[in-house]
Tab-separated table of C-alpha atoms in Angstrom:
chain	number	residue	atom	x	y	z
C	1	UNK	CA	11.272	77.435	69.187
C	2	UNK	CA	10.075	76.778	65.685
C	3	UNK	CA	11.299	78.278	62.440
C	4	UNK	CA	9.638	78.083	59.060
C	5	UNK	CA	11.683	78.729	56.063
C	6	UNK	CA	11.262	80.286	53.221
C	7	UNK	CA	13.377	78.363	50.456
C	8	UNK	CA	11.283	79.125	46.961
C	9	UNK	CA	14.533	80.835	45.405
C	10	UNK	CA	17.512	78.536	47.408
C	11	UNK	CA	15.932	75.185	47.962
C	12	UNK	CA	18.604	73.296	45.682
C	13	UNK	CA	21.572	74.390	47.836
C	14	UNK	CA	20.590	74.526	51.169
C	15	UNK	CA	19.023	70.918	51.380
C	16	UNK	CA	21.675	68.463	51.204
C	17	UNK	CA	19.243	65.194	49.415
C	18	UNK	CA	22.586	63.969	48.462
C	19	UNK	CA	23.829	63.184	51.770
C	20	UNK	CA	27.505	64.909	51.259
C	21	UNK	CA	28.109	65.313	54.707
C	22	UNK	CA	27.993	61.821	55.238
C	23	UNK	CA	24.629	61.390	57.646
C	24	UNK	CA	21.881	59.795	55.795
C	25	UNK	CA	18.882	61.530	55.014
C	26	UNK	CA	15.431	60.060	55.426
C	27	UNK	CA	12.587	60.481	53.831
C	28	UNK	CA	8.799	59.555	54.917
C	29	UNK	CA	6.637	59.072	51.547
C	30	UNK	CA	5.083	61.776	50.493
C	31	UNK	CA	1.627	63.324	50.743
C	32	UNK	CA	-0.878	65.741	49.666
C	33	UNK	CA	-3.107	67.808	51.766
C	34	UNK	CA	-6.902	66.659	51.173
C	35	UNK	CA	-8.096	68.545	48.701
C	36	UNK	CA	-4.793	70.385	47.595
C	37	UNK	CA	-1.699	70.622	45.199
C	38	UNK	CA	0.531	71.060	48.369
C	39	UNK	CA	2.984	68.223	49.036
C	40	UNK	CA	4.433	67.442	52.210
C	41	UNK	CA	7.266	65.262	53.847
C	42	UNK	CA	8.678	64.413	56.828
C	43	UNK	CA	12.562	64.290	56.928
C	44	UNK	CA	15.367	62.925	59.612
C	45	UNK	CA	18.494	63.221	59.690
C	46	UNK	CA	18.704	66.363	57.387
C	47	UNK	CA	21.708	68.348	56.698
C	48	UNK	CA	21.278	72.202	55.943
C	49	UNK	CA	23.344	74.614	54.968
C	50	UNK	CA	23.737	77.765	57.093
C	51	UNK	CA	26.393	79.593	55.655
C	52	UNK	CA	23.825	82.237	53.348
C	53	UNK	CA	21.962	85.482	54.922
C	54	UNK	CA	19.000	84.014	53.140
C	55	UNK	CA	18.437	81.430	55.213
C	56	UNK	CA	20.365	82.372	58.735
C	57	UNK	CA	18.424	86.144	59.156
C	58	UNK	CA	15.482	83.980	59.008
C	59	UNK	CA	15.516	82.121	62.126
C	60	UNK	CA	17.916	85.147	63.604
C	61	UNK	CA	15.067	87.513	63.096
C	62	UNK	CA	12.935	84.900	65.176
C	63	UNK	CA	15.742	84.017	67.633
C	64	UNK	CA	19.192	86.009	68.071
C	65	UNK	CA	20.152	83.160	70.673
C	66	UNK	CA	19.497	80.573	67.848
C	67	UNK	CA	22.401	78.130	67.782
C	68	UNK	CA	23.054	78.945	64.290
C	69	UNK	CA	24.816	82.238	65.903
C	70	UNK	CA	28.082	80.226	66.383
C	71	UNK	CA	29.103	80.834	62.985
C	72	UNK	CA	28.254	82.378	59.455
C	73	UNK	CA	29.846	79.480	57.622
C	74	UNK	CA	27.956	76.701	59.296
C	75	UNK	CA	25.954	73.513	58.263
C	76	UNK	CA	23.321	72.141	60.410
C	77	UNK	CA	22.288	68.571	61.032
C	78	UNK	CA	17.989	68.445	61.749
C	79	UNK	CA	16.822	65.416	63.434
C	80	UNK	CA	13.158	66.643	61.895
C	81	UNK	CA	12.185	68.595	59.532
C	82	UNK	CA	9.112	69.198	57.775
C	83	UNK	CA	9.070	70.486	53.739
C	84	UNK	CA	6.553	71.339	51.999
C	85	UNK	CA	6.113	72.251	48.401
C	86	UNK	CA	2.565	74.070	47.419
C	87	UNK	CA	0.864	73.752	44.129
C	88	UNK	CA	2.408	71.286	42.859
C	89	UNK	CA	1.304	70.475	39.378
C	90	UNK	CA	2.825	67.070	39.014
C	91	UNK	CA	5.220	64.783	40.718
C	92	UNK	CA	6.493	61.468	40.114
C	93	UNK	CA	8.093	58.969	42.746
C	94	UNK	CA	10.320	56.098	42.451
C	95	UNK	CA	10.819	53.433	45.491
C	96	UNK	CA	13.811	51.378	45.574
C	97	UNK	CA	12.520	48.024	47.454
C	98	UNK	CA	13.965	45.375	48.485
C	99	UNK	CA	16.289	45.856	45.733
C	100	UNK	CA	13.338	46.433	43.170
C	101	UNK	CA	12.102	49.732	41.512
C	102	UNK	CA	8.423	50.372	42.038
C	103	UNK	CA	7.229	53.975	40.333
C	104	UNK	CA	4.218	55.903	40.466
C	105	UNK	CA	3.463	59.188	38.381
C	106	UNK	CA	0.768	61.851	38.447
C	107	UNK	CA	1.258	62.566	34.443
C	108	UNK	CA	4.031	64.825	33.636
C	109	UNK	CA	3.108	67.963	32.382
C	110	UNK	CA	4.507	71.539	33.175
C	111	UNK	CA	4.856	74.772	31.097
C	112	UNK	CA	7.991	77.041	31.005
C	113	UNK	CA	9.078	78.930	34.772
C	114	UNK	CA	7.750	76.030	36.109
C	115	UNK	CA	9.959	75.018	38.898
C	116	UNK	CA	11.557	71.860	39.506
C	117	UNK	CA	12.521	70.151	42.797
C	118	UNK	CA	13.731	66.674	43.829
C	119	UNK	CA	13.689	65.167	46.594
C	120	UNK	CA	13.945	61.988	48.701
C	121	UNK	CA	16.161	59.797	51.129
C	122	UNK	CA	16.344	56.292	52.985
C	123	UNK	CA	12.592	55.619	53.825
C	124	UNK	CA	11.887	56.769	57.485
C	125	UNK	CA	8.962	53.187	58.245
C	126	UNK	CA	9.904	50.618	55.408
C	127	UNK	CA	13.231	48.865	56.104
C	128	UNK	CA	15.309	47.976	53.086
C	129	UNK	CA	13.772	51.272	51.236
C	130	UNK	CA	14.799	54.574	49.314
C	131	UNK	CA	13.077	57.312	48.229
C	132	UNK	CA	13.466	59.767	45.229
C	133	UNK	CA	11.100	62.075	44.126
C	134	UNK	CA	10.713	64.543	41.904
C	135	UNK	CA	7.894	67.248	41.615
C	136	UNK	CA	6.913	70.074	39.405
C	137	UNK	CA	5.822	72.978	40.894
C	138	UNK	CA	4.315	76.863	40.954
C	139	UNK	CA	4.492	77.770	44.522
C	140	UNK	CA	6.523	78.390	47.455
C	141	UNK	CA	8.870	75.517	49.301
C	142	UNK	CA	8.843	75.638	53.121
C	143	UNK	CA	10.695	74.056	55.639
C	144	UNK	CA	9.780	73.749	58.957
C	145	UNK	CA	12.319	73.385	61.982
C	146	UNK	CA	12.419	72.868	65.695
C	147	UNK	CA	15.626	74.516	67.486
C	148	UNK	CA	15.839	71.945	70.089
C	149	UNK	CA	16.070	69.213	66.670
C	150	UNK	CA	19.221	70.989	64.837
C	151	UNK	CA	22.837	70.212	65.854
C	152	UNK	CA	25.731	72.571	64.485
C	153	UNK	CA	27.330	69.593	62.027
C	154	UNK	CA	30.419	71.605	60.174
C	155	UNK	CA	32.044	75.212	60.824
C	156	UNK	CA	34.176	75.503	57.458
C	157	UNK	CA	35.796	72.238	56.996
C	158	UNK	CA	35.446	71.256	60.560
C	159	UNK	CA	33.790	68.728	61.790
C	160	UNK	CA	31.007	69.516	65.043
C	161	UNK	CA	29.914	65.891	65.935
C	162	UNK	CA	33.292	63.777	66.683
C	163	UNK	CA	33.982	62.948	62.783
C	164	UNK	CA	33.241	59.960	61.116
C	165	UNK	CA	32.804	57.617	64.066
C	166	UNK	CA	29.970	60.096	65.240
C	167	UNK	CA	28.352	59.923	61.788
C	168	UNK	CA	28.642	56.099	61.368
C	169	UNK	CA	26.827	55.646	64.956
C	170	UNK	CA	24.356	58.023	63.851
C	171	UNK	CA	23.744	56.179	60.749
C	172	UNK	CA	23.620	52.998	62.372
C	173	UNK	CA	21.146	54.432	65.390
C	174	UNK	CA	18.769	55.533	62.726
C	175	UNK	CA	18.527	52.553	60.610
C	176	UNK	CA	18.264	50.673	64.369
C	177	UNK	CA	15.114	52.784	64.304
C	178	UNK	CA	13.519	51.954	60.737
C	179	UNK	CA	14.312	48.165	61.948
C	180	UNK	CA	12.634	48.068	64.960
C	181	UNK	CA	8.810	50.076	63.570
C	182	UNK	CA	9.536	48.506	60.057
C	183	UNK	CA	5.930	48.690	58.367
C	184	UNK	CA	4.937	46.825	55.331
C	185	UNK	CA	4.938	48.806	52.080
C	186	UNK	CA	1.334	49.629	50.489
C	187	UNK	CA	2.318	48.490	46.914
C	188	UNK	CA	-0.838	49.753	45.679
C	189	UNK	CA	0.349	53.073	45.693
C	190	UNK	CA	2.644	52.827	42.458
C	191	UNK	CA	1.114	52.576	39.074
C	192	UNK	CA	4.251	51.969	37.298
C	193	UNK	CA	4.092	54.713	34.905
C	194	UNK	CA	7.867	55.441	34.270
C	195	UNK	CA	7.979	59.312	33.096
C	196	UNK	CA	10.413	60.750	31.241
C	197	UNK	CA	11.557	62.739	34.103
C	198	UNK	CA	13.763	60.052	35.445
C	199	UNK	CA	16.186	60.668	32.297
C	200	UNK	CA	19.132	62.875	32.440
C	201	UNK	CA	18.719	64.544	28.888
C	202	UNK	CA	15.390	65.090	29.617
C	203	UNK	CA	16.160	67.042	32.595
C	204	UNK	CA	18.652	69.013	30.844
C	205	UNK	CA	16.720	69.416	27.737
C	206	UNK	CA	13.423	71.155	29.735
C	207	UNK	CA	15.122	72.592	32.631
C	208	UNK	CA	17.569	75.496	32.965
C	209	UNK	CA	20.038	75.379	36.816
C	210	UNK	CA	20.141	79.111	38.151
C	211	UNK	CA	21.703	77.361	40.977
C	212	UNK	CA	19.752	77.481	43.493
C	213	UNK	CA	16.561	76.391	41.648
C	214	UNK	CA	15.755	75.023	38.591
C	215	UNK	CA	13.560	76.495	36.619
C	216	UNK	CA	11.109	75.091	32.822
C	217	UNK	CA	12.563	76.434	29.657
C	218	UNK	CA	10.519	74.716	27.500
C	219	UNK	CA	6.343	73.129	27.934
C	220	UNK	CA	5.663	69.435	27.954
C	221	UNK	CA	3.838	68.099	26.694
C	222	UNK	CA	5.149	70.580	23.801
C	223	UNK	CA	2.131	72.678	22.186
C	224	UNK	CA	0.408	71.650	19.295
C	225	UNK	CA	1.557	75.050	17.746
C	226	UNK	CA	5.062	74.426	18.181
């Protein structure tokens, strides 16, 4: 059974992009819809948090049997997952290569209750290769889930999977898969426009945390009448 979420207001907590549970996210590049502002990636490996009525009546009000129904305090692992983040108005990507830093950005522009989102993860074809992202946006975020792809991860503080031996085969497993279909990286995607986005300042200068989300509190470019 399939679940699509709706994650416009919650997106910052319930995706775990930092990888605190300890299984590495991945991250396919991503890409636009032809013809569209909406962004889309495919992700492995994801974990979600569970533990919010927001989130858990969503798939409950699909399917009561769900295997989220085990607990109310409960983070997920998804094998797959699809997000997607419509009209985006800008985004900006950076690549860590082979050690190297390769960077492509759309122009960075976005006026105030403009949303931000970042995103990103070890890459799911390119051995050797991480992904961050980050994208403006004015839409909604989806993500899309498969119950037979989501494993209950953590109840509370307790572990679901075996603890950390569990974890560090499934890290190694999925890097065992990146090895084996490694694809050569299209460098001709990155114009190596470095934005201001990737600085910390700037993020807290132009962008106000309301926890879940953040959110513009000032244009940029700023306005000629300012």
């Amino acid at each position: 059974m399939k679940y699509k979420l709706d994650l416009t207001d919650s997106y910052q907590y319930c995706i775990d992009f930092d990888g605190l549970s300890g299984v590495e996210v991945y991250s396919s590049l991503p890409w636009f819809e032809k013809g569209t502002s909406i962004c889309k990636m495919q992700l492995e490996n994801l974990s979600i948090n569970m533990d919010e009525a927001i989130w858990r009546n969503q798939i409950l009000s699909v399917n009561p049997k769900s295997i989220i129904n085990i607990s109310d305090d409960l983070v997920i692992l998804a094998q797959k997952a699809l997000l997607t983040i419509e009209n985006v108005c800008c985004y900006d990507l950076k690549v860590t290569h082979n050690e190297r830093d390769y960077y492509y950005s759309s122009g960075l522009k976005f006026n105030i209750k403009d949303r931000y989102i970042y995103f990103g993860g070890f890459d799911t074809e390119h051995l050797d290769s991480n992904i961050s992202g980050r994208a403006i946006f004015q839409g909604h975020v989806w993500l899309e889930l498969d119950e037979d792809n989501i494993v209950p991860l953590m109840i509370g503080n307790d572990d679901q999977l075996g603890g950390y031996e569990e974890i560090k085969k499934i890290n190694e497993n999925k890097r065992l898969e990146v090895k084996i279909k490694n694809k050569s990286l299209d460098m001709s995607i990155f114009n190596h426009i470095v934005s201001p986005i990737w600085d910390f300042d700037f993020q807290i200068k132009h962008f106000s945390d309301h926890h879940w989300y953040k959110e513009a509190i000032l244009d940029y470019p700023p306005s000629q009448n300012n």
